[in-house]
């Protein structure tokens, strides 16, 4: 301890001990909303534990939660704006960064028009309250139609399907399994034991899944015997991309055997006869070969669901990011509705969030197809165009070509289809600004990177996720420690950029906040507000003391179903009340609310939307066409979150998980021995990956996780670089998509698999 006075050292240690505290919040790394107890000493995060008193998660966490600490302390995480220069990256001030970003974006807009600036929002945006609430003002300031979103990678079919059937904007009308009460859960194309659930917010998926199997029956339909399948009562392999046919066969059996009952949806549906007609050709015997599931099994599953006291059919990525994503998600909800399981306890239900985002959203109906993307002609969906179109929009010359990009917390060069093309697209932009805190495969191409604080430094509320939760809860996430004064929070960064883009650079973020608040407040006070006498003035006076995202959440909580109605319902929820309950507020199990959900033009649930039914012809064609030999699917891992947690040592240590899983049968046929490496080639790319022979894989299917491939020389992620893995999206094809929604196919990519090097020729 040379140069350090021992007594001074001890005093410092004592002071640090004295500042030791535990902060309660929600984990920001997936949709499960686990409660954390984060121990902090001074400015150091000491430990991250599960909050045993959280009423929803009851202490459960997964290994990623510890990432909160490692991410916060990662020295390679950016703390200041960075500018790329010929000599390398240089730190610049926030002021300079804002000025340069605004002037370069405005120059692009001036020269080429609004749509020349594209925006791509990534997955972590959902977990950043400031980003959720202040993105709209940034987008409005830009006035561009070139809007891409990672939700347009993973959720578009669901957005289209629920939008067309229920007439509402996402995520306000997504029926989620009432998992804690259901007697029968059919999981098709989801692996919640590892992903911890998506569009089904629930901590401790393994416990909840096991409980279903014990209480009743858990059936998993998946081309891989997944971790969820291991907890299930029954698992069936299915050939990738054939789920729509399987689900329509279930519907077929329900009609054929007169098992259709509508339950709560009775009198509330339109198009039942059309569904019966469509399902006619999908007899189990007609789809069995295509799906790889016997007709008897399909019939039995249909009968079991119909007979169960309650049942829920739940599909996720395997039914979305595939060739017939919209038809498959439609099939799931048809099964739910036609067995009387919509809106009944134990079936699928609509969560009733304490702070409803739709209280402040425009109340218009769901809309899509008002315009189409310039190059591929893909329909817009609620203002977004499918993410698979971003590279062609950047690379194809002509009016409306995207010349500048803003990325909001996303790494498309690793997370979206056809990386080689994206790499090219992102490297030739006239201007590219990334809101991100790493120099990674995508942001290395940026001209400027604006790093918002680490999740530990931000407070928050899982506004969108509580619309998807299997139980109604409300919890405020406390910042573990405040961001340093010279490091603006996300809402301030978005506001500052928006102000400059509107030519109002004199406006402070606080002044922009007044505008943003005003827009949300106006939404709240329109015709559907439960308190007709409530005024803007009253709200503002009673919300005094809060600015930024917290004020908006407080407003939504107070007008929400459990709220205090700004004093009209004493004892009701306020943000202060939610904050005071450090571990979270439990608002009970889901309750029926179908009547208030449906907002279609006909006032009924549209069972057979024309756009969806029109896609059946394509499925019919696929069923008649020859089979592709090998199909590539994805795989998630407990210690990953897409591409962005690979720089955290505890999450990448151990054996290489980025392997190509292949069945023993295929490995033998191809001549791959365990431990060998295989060359995998698709229409758009080729890579070499170590194989893992596993009879968990259906023959004809290989599986590779995504988000890896940290092999670019000029990133600043040394841990990730030391564990590079290979990039699955070098193989996925931007031109393969689900026509009804425009979603790129990430699962079910036709590939050739061969030994890395052809066997050396013998003789001579
Ligand atoms: N082949 C294949 N591809 C897939 C999938 C698949 O299953 N298979 N899954 C798809 C799915 S479902 C999704 S959602 C997408 C996700 O893809 P992306 O939306 O690109 O998400 P990530 O890869 O996690 O990248 C997140 C980026 O945000 C940054 N970041 C993370 N947290 C924060 C934060 O708090 N603040 C700031 N400022 N930056 C942050 C990270 O540095 C990183 O650059 O990937 C898709 N890609
Ligand atoms: N640990 C971890 N958790 C995560 C993430 C992560 O990267 N890591 N990412 C988060 C994100 S962004 C999302 S969107 C969610 C996704 O949540 P999930 O959808 O639950 O996650 P996946 O693991 O992609 O599960 C898809 C399943 O579908 C199967 N499958 C593939 N193709 C088909 C098919 O054609 N038909 C059928 N029936 N099944 C098929 C796969 O084998 C896999 O088991 O996970 C979230 N949680
Ligand atoms: S399951 Fe893991 S990553 Fe997801 S919220 Fe819980 S602790 Fe965080
Ligand atoms: Mo996702």
Coordinates of C-alpha atoms in Angstrom, one line a residue, residues 102-117 138-144 403-404 430 498 500-503:
X102 CA -28.3 17.7 -35.4
X103 CA -26.5 19.6 -38.1
X104 CA -25.5 16.5 -40.0
X105 CA -29.0 15.0 -39.8
X106 CA -30.6 18.3 -40.8
X107 CA -28.2 18.5 -43.8
X108 CA -29.3 15.0 -44.9
X109 CA -33.0 16.0 -44.5
X110 CA -32.5 19.3 -46.3
X111 CA -30.9 17.5 -49.2
X112 CA -32.9 14.4 -49.6
X113 CA -36.1 14.8 -47.6
X114 CA -37.5 13.4 -44.3
X115 CA -37.5 9.7 -45.3
X116 CA -33.8 9.8 -45.9
X117 CA -33.2 9.5 -42.2
X138 CA -37.8 12.2 -31.3
X139 CA -39.6 10.4 -34.1
X140 CA -42.0 13.3 -34.5
X141 CA -39.1 15.8 -34.8
X142 CA -37.7 13.6 -37.6
X143 CA -41.0 13.2 -39.4
X144 CA -39.6 10.1 -41.2
X403 CA -28.8 8.0 -46.3
X404 CA -28.6 8.5 -42.6
X430 CA -23.6 9.6 -45.1
X498 CA -35.6 16.3 -30.6
X500 CA -32.3 20.5 -31.9
X501 CA -34.0 18.7 -34.8
X502 CA -37.0 20.9 -34.4
X503 CA -34.7 23.9 -34.6

